[in-house]
């Protein structure tokens, strides 16, 4: 199907909003033992920009989870492909996501950390699509809310491409072509 890409959020807007979020996180985690856990692959660009702006002795780690066929059921259909390497017991975990859509993935990952004896677990996302939410999951830091469009760039993909776009775009499908 043919499609074009429209810009939703410019590079400058994304970069300045990430700096704002980083300062909030820095204030909230001053006395804590912060570990930022990015969910692969989509969070990579957001995470790397975010942590550069947080002047705390934090740690980073990554998880890779996939949710599949999850339209009608709640958090059951999430598979862990790669777990964290660092021992997270007693740590203040900040889960870093690219986008919260139904909320199923995030709900599941929060639950996993709770069973691992972390001191705290909070969530931070570049984008949120509130209209699509199926689980009312608590998101502590949201850079931008977006409408129910298929968004790409800044880590987000369409068929594994466009993750490298330095802005956030929406895929506009041209019908009957
Ligand atoms: P959910 O919140 O469990 O439904 O799933 C969130 C995941 O779905 C994200 O981490 C993305 O990988 C993917 N996703 C949801 N909406 C979009 C989109 O508009 N563009 C690209 N990926 C998306
Ligand atoms: Mg993802």
Coordinates of N, CA and C and ligand atoms in Angstrom, one line a residue:
X1 N 0.8 -1.2 0.0 CA 0.0 0.0 0.0 C 0.9 1.3 0.0
X2 N 0.5 2.2 -0.8 CA 1.3 3.5 -0.8 C 1.0 4.3 0.4
X3 N 2.0 5.0 0.8 CA 1.8 5.9 2.0 C 2.8 7.1 1.9
X4 N 2.5 8.1 2.6 CA 3.4 9.2 2.8 C 3.6 9.4 4.3
X5 N 4.5 10.2 4.7 CA 4.8 10.5 6.1 C 4.6 12.0 6.4
X6 N 3.8 12.2 7.4 CA 3.6 13.6 7.8 C 4.3 13.9 9.1
X7 N 4.8 15.0 9.3 CA 5.5 15.3 10.5 C 4.5 15.7 11.6
X8 N 4.6 15.0 12.8 CA 3.7 15.3 13.9 C 4.4 16.1 14.9
X9 N 5.6 15.8 15.2 CA 6.4 16.5 16.3 C 7.8 16.7 15.7
X10 N 8.2 18.0 15.7 CA 9.6 18.2 15.1 C 10.7 17.8 16.0
X11 N 11.9 17.7 15.4 CA 13.1 17.3 16.2 C 13.3 18.3 17.3
X12 N 13.1 19.6 17.0 CA 13.4 20.6 18.1 C 12.4 20.4 19.3
X13 N 11.2 20.2 18.9 CA 10.2 20.0 20.0 C 10.5 18.8 20.8
X14 N 10.8 17.7 20.2 CA 11.2 16.4 20.9 C 12.3 16.7 21.8
X15 N 13.4 17.3 21.3 CA 14.6 17.5 22.0 C 14.4 18.4 23.3
X16 N 13.6 19.4 23.1 CA 13.4 20.3 24.2 C 12.5 19.7 25.3
X17 N 11.5 18.9 24.8 CA 10.6 18.2 25.8 C 11.4 17.1 26.6
X18 N 12.3 16.5 25.9 CA 13.1 15.4 26.6 C 14.0 16.1 27.7
X19 N 14.5 17.3 27.4 CA 15.3 18.0 28.4 C 14.4 18.3 29.6
X20 N 13.2 18.7 29.4 CA 12.2 19.0 30.5 C 12.0 17.8 31.4
X21 N 11.7 16.7 30.7 CA 11.4 15.4 31.4 C 12.6 15.0 32.3
X22 N 13.8 15.1 31.7 CA 15.0 14.7 32.3 C 15.2 15.5 33.6
X23 N 14.9 16.8 33.6 CA 15.1 17.6 34.8 C 14.1 17.2 35.9
X24 N 12.9 16.8 35.5 CA 11.9 16.3 36.5 C 12.4 15.1 37.1
X25 N 12.9 14.2 36.3 CA 13.4 12.9 36.8 C 14.6 13.1 37.7
X26 N 15.4 14.0 37.3 CA 16.6 14.3 38.1 C 16.2 14.7 39.5
X27 N 15.2 15.6 39.6 CA 14.7 16.1 40.9 C 14.1 14.9 41.7
X28 N 13.3 14.1 41.0 CA 12.6 13.0 41.7 C 13.5 11.9 42.2
X29 N 14.6 11.7 41.6 CA 15.5 10.6 41.9 C 16.8 11.0 42.6
X30 N 16.9 12.2 43.1 CA 18.1 12.7 43.7 C 18.7 11.8 44.8
X31 N 17.8 11.3 45.6 CA 18.2 10.4 46.8 C 18.0 8.9 46.5
X32 N 17.8 8.6 45.2 CA 17.5 7.2 44.9 C 18.6 6.5 44.2
X33 N 18.3 5.2 43.9 CA 19.3 4.4 43.2 C 18.7 4.0 41.9
X34 N 18.8 5.0 40.9 CA 18.1 4.9 39.7 C 18.7 4.0 38.7
X35 N 17.8 3.1 38.1 CA 18.2 2.3 36.9 C 17.1 2.5 35.9
X36 N 17.6 3.0 34.7 CA 16.6 3.2 33.6 C 16.6 2.0 32.7
X37 N 15.5 1.3 32.6 CA 15.4 0.1 31.8 C 14.6 0.4 30.5
X38 N 15.3 0.4 29.4 CA 14.7 0.6 28.1 C 14.1 -0.6 27.6
X39 N 12.9 -0.5 27.0 CA 12.3 -1.7 26.3 C 12.7 -1.6 24.8
X40 N 13.4 -2.6 24.4 CA 14.0 -2.7 23.0 C 12.9 -2.9 22.0
X41 N 13.0 -2.5 20.7 CA 14.1 -1.6 20.3 C 13.7 -0.1 20.4
X42 N 12.4 0.1 20.5 CA 11.8 1.4 20.2 C 12.3 2.5 21.2
X43 N 12.7 2.1 22.4 CA 13.1 3.2 23.3 C 14.5 3.7 23.2
X44 N 15.3 3.1 22.3 CA 16.7 3.3 22.3 C 17.1 4.8 22.1
X45 N 16.5 5.5 21.1 CA 16.8 6.9 20.9 C 16.4 7.8 22.0
X46 N 15.2 7.5 22.5 CA 14.6 8.3 23.6 C 15.5 8.1 24.8
X47 N 15.8 6.9 25.2 CA 16.6 6.6 26.4 C 18.0 7.3 26.3
X48 N 18.6 7.2 25.1 CA 20.0 7.8 25.1 C 19.9 9.3 25.1
X49 N 18.9 9.9 24.6 CA 18.8 11.4 24.7 C 18.5 11.8 26.1
X50 N 17.6 11.0 26.7 CA 17.1 11.3 28.1 C 18.2 11.3 29.1
X51 N 19.0 10.2 29.1 CA 20.0 10.0 30.2 C 21.1 11.0 30.1
X52 N 21.4 11.5 28.9 CA 22.4 12.5 28.7 C 22.1 13.8 29.5
X53 N 20.8 14.0 29.7 CA 20.4 15.2 30.4 C 20.1 15.0 31.9
X54 N 20.3 13.8 32.4 CA 20.1 13.5 33.8 C 21.4 13.4 34.5
X55 N 21.8 14.4 35.3 CA 23.1 14.4 36.0 C 23.0 13.7 37.3
X56 N 22.8 12.4 37.3 CA 22.8 11.5 38.5 C 23.6 10.3 38.1
X57 N 24.2 9.6 39.1 CA 24.9 8.3 38.8 C 24.0 7.1 38.5
X58 N 23.3 7.2 37.5 CA 22.3 6.2 37.2 C 22.9 5.0 36.4
X59 N 22.2 3.9 36.3 CA 22.6 2.8 35.6 C 21.5 2.6 34.4
X60 N 21.9 1.9 33.4 CA 21.0 1.5 32.3 C 21.0 0.0 32.1
X61 N 19.8 -0.5 31.6 CA 19.7 -1.8 31.2 C 18.6 -1.9 30.2
X62 N 18.4 -3.1 29.6 CA 17.4 -3.2 28.5 C 16.6 -4.5 28.7
X63 N 15.4 -4.5 28.3 CA 14.6 -5.7 28.2 C 14.0 -5.7 26.8
X64 N 13.8 -6.9 26.3 CA 13.0 -7.1 25.0 C 11.8 -7.9 25.3
X65 N 10.7 -7.4 25.1 CA 9.4 -8.1 25.3 C 8.6 -8.0 24.1
X66 N 7.8 -9.0 23.8 CA 6.9 -8.9 22.7 C 5.5 -9.2 23.1
X67 N 4.6 -8.4 22.7 CA 3.2 -8.7 23.0 C 2.5 -9.0 21.6
X68 N 1.7 -10.0 21.7 CA 1.2 -10.5 20.4 C -0.3 -10.9 20.6
X69 N -1.1 -10.7 19.6 CA -2.5 -11.1 19.6 C -3.2 -10.6 20.9
X70 N -2.8 -9.4 21.3 CA -3.2 -8.9 22.6 C -4.4 -8.0 22.6
X71 N -5.1 -8.0 21.4 CA -6.2 -7.0 21.3 C -7.3 -7.2 22.3
X72 N -7.6 -8.5 22.5 CA -8.8 -8.7 23.3 C -8.6 -9.2 24.8
X73 N -7.3 -9.7 25.0 CA -7.1 -10.1 26.4 C -6.2 -9.2 27.1
X74 N -6.2 -9.3 28.4 CA -5.3 -8.4 29.2 C -3.9 -9.0 29.3
X75 N -3.1 -8.6 30.2 CA -1.6 -8.8 30.1 C -1.1 -10.2 29.9
X76 N -1.9 -11.2 29.5 CA -1.4 -12.5 29.3 C -0.4 -12.8 28.2
X77 N -0.6 -12.1 27.1 CA 0.2 -12.5 25.9 C 1.5 -11.7 25.7
X78 N 2.3 -11.6 26.8 CA 3.5 -10.9 26.7 C 4.6 -11.9 26.9
X79 N 5.6 -11.9 26.0 CA 6.7 -12.8 26.1 C 8.0 -12.1 26.3
X80 N 8.8 -12.6 27.3 CA 10.1 -11.9 27.5 C 11.2 -12.6 26.7
X81 N 11.8 -11.8 25.8 CA 12.8 -12.3 24.9 C 14.2 -12.0 25.5
X82 N 14.3 -10.9 26.1 CA 15.6 -10.6 26.9 C 15.2 -9.9 28.2
X83 N 15.7 -10.4 29.3 CA 15.5 -9.8 30.6 C 16.6 -8.9 30.9
X84 N 16.5 -8.2 32.0 CA 17.6 -7.3 32.5 C 18.8 -8.1 32.9
X85 N 20.0 -7.6 32.7 CA 21.3 -8.2 33.1 C 21.6 -7.9 34.6
X86 N 21.4 -6.6 34.9 CA 21.8 -6.1 36.3 C 20.7 -6.6 37.3
X87 N 21.2 -6.9 38.5 CA 20.3 -7.3 39.6 C 19.5 -6.0 40.0
X88 N 18.2 -6.1 39.9 CA 17.4 -4.9 40.2 C 16.9 -4.8 41.6
X89 N 17.2 -5.8 42.4 CA 16.7 -5.8 43.8 C 17.1 -4.6 44.6
X90 N 16.2 -3.9 45.2 CA 16.5 -2.7 46.0 C 16.7 -1.4 45.1
X91 N 16.6 -1.6 43.8 CA 16.9 -0.4 43.0 C 15.6 0.3 42.6
X92 N 15.7 1.6 42.2 CA 14.6 2.4 41.8 C 14.5 2.3 40.3
X93 N 13.6 1.5 39.8 CA 13.5 1.2 38.3 C 12.6 2.2 37.6
X94 N 13.2 2.8 36.6 CA 12.3 3.6 35.7 C 12.3 2.9 34.3
X95 N 11.1 2.4 34.0 CA 10.9 1.7 32.7 C 10.8 2.8 31.6
X96 N 11.6 2.7 30.6 CA 11.5 3.7 29.5 C 11.0 3.0 28.2
X97 N 9.9 3.6 27.8 CA 9.1 3.0 26.6 C 9.1 4.0 25.5
X98 N 8.9 3.5 24.3 CA 8.7 4.4 23.1 C 7.2 5.0 23.1
X99 N 6.3 4.0 23.2 CA 4.9 4.5 23.1 C 4.0 3.5 24.0
X100 N 3.0 4.1 24.7 CA 2.1 3.3 25.4 C 0.8 3.4 24.6
X101 N 0.4 2.2 24.1 CA -0.8 2.1 23.2 C -1.9 1.5 24.1
X102 N -2.1 0.2 24.1 CA -3.1 -0.5 24.9 C -2.7 -0.4 26.4
X103 N -1.4 -0.4 26.6 CA -1.0 -0.5 28.0 C -0.6 -1.9 28.5
X104 N -0.9 -2.9 27.6 CA -0.7 -4.3 28.0 C 0.8 -4.6 28.3
X105 N 1.7 -4.2 27.4 CA 3.1 -4.4 27.6 C 3.6 -3.8 28.9
X106 N 3.2 -2.6 29.1 CA 3.8 -1.9 30.3 C 3.2 -2.5 31.6
X107 N 2.0 -2.8 31.6 CA 1.3 -3.4 32.8 C 2.1 -4.7 33.2
X108 N 2.4 -5.5 32.2 CA 3.1 -6.8 32.4 C 4.5 -6.5 32.9
X109 N 5.2 -5.6 32.3 CA 6.6 -5.3 32.8 C 6.6 -4.8 34.2
X110 N 5.7 -3.9 34.5 CA 5.6 -3.3 35.9 C 5.5 -4.5 36.9
X111 N 4.6 -5.4 36.5 CA 4.3 -6.6 37.4 C 5.6 -7.4 37.6
X112 N 6.3 -7.6 36.5 CA 7.6 -8.4 36.6 C 8.5 -7.7 37.6
X113 N 8.7 -6.4 37.5 CA 9.6 -5.8 38.4 C 9.2 -5.8 39.9
X114 N 7.9 -5.7 40.1 CA 7.3 -5.8 41.4 C 7.7 -7.1 42.1
X115 N 7.7 -8.2 41.3 CA 8.0 -9.5 41.9 C 9.5 -9.7 42.1
X116 N 10.3 -8.8 41.6 CA 11.8 -8.9 41.7 C 12.3 -8.1 42.9
X117 N 11.5 -7.6 43.7 CA 11.9 -6.9 45.0 C 12.6 -5.6 44.7
X118 N 12.1 -4.8 43.8 CA 12.7 -3.5 43.5 C 12.2 -2.5 44.6
X119 N 13.0 -1.4 44.8 CA 12.6 -0.4 45.8 C 11.4 0.3 45.3
X120 N 11.4 0.6 44.0 CA 10.2 1.3 43.4 C 10.3 1.1 41.9
X121 N 9.1 1.2 41.3 CA 9.1 1.1 39.8 C 8.1 2.2 39.3
X122 N 8.7 3.0 38.4 CA 7.9 4.0 37.7 C 8.1 3.9 36.2
X123 N 7.3 4.7 35.5 CA 7.3 4.5 34.0 C 7.5 5.9 33.3
X124 N 8.2 5.8 32.2 CA 8.4 7.0 31.4 C 8.3 6.7 29.9
X125 N 7.5 7.4 29.2 CA 7.3 7.1 27.8 C 7.5 8.4 26.9
X126 N 8.0 8.2 25.7 CA 8.1 9.3 24.8 C 6.7 9.6 24.3
X127 N 5.9 8.6 24.0 CA 4.5 8.9 23.4 C 3.5 8.1 24.1
X128 N 2.3 8.6 24.2 CA 1.1 7.9 24.7 C -0.1 8.2 23.8
X129 N -0.8 7.1 23.5 CA -2.0 7.2 22.7 C -3.2 6.9 23.6
X130 N -3.7 7.9 24.4 CA -4.7 7.6 25.4 C -6.0 7.0 24.9
X131 N -6.3 7.3 23.6 CA -7.6 6.8 23.0 C -7.6 5.3 22.9
X132 N -6.4 4.7 22.8 CA -6.3 3.2 22.6 C -6.1 2.4 23.8
X133 N -6.1 3.0 25.0 CA -5.8 2.3 26.2 C -6.8 1.3 26.6
X134 N -6.4 0.0 26.9 CA -7.2 -1.0 27.3 C -7.0 -1.3 28.8
X135 N -5.8 -1.0 29.3 CA -5.5 -1.2 30.7 C -5.1 0.2 31.3
X136 N -5.7 0.5 32.4 CA -5.5 1.9 32.9 C -4.2 1.9 33.7
X137 N -3.1 1.8 33.0 CA -1.8 1.7 33.6 C -1.3 3.1 34.0
X138 N -0.5 3.2 35.1 CA -0.1 4.5 35.5 C 1.2 4.8 34.8
X139 N 1.2 5.9 34.0 CA 2.4 6.4 33.4 C 2.9 7.6 34.1
X140 N 4.1 7.6 34.6 CA 4.5 8.7 35.5 C 5.1 9.9 34.7
X141 N 5.8 9.6 33.6 CA 6.4 10.7 32.8 C 6.0 10.4 31.3
X142 N 5.3 11.4 30.7 CA 4.9 11.3 29.3 C 5.4 12.5 28.6
X143 N 6.2 12.3 27.5 CA 6.7 13.4 26.8 C 5.6 14.1 25.9
X144 N 4.9 13.2 25.2 CA 3.8 13.7 24.3 C 2.6 12.8 24.2
X145 N 1.4 13.3 24.2 CA 0.3 12.5 23.8 C 0.0 12.7 22.3
X146 N -0.3 11.6 21.7 CA -0.5 11.6 20.2 C -1.9 11.0 19.9
X147 N -2.5 11.5 18.8 CA -3.8 10.9 18.4 C -3.6 9.5 17.9
X148 N -4.7 8.8 17.7 CA -4.7 7.4 17.2 C -4.3 7.3 15.8
X149 N -3.0 7.5 15.5 CA -2.4 7.4 14.2 C -1.2 6.4 14.3
X150 N -0.8 5.9 13.2 CA 0.4 5.0 13.3 C 1.7 5.9 13.2
X151 N 2.4 6.0 14.3 CA 3.5 6.9 14.4 C 4.8 6.2 14.2
X152 N 5.8 6.9 13.7 CA 7.1 6.4 13.4 C 8.2 7.4 13.8
X153 N 9.4 7.0 13.8 CA 10.6 7.9 14.0 C 10.9 7.9 15.5
X154 N 12.1 8.5 15.7 CA 12.6 8.6 17.1 C 12.6 7.3 17.8
X155 N 12.9 6.2 17.1 CA 12.9 4.9 17.7 C 11.8 4.0 17.2
X156 N 10.7 4.6 16.9 CA 9.5 3.8 16.5 C 9.6 3.4 15.0
X157 N 9.1 2.2 14.8 CA 9.2 1.7 13.4 C 7.9 1.4 12.7
X158 N 8.0 1.3 11.4 CA 7.0 0.8 10.5 C 7.7 -0.4 9.8
X159 N 7.3 -1.6 10.1 CA 8.0 -2.8 9.5 C 9.5 -2.7 9.7
X160 N 9.9 -2.3 10.9 CA 11.3 -2.2 11.3 C 12.1 -1.1 10.6
X161 N 11.4 -0.2 9.9 CA 12.1 0.9 9.3 C 11.7 2.2 9.9
X162 N 12.4 3.3 9.6 CA 12.2 4.6 10.1 C 12.5 4.9 11.5
X163 N 13.2 3.9 12.2 CA 13.5 4.2 13.6 C 14.5 5.4 13.8
X164 N 15.3 5.6 12.7 CA 16.3 6.6 12.7 C 15.8 8.0 12.4
X165 N 14.5 8.2 12.0 CA 14.1 9.5 11.8 C 14.3 10.4 13.0
X166 N 14.8 11.6 12.9 CA 15.1 12.4 14.1 C 13.9 13.3 14.5
X167 N 12.7 12.9 14.0 CA 11.4 13.6 14.4 C 10.3 12.5 14.5
X168 N 9.2 12.9 14.9 CA 8.1 11.9 15.0 C 7.1 12.2 13.9
X169 N 6.8 11.2 13.1 CA 6.0 11.3 11.9 C 4.8 10.4 12.1
X170 N 3.8 10.6 11.2 CA 2.6 9.6 11.2 C 2.6 9.1 9.7
X171 N 2.3 7.8 9.6 CA 2.1 7.2 8.3 C 0.7 7.4 7.8
X172 N 0.7 8.0 6.6 CA -0.6 8.3 6.0 C -0.8 7.4 4.8
X173 N -1.7 6.4 5.0 CA -1.9 5.4 3.9 C -2.9 6.0 2.9
X174 N -2.4 5.9 1.6 CA -3.2 6.4 0.5 C -4.0 5.2 -0.1
X175 N -5.3 5.3 0.1 CA -6.2 4.2 -0.3 C -6.4 4.2 -1.8
X176 N -6.8 3.0 -2.4 CA -7.1 2.9 -3.8 C -5.9 3.2 -4.7
X177 N -4.7 2.9 -4.3 CA -3.5 3.1 -5.2 C -2.8 1.8 -5.4
Ligands
LIG1 P1 0.9 -1.8 24.1 O1 0.9 -0.6 24.9 O2 1.1 -3.1 24.8 O3 -0.3 -2.0 23.2 O4 2.1 -1.8 23.0 C1 3.0 -0.8 22.9 C2 3.9 -1.3 21.8 O5 3.3 -1.4 20.5 C3 5.0 -0.2 21.7 O6 6.1 -0.5 22.5 C4 5.3 -0.3 20.2 O7 6.3 -1.2 20.0 C5 4.1 -0.7 19.5 N1 3.3 0.4 18.9 C6 2.1 0.8 19.3 N2 1.6 1.8 18.6 C7 2.6 2.1 17.7 C8 2.7 3.0 16.6 O8 1.9 3.9 16.3 N3 3.9 3.0 15.9 C9 4.9 2.1 16.2 N4 4.8 1.1 17.1 C10 3.7 1.1 17.9
LIG2 MG1 7.8 -1.3 22.1

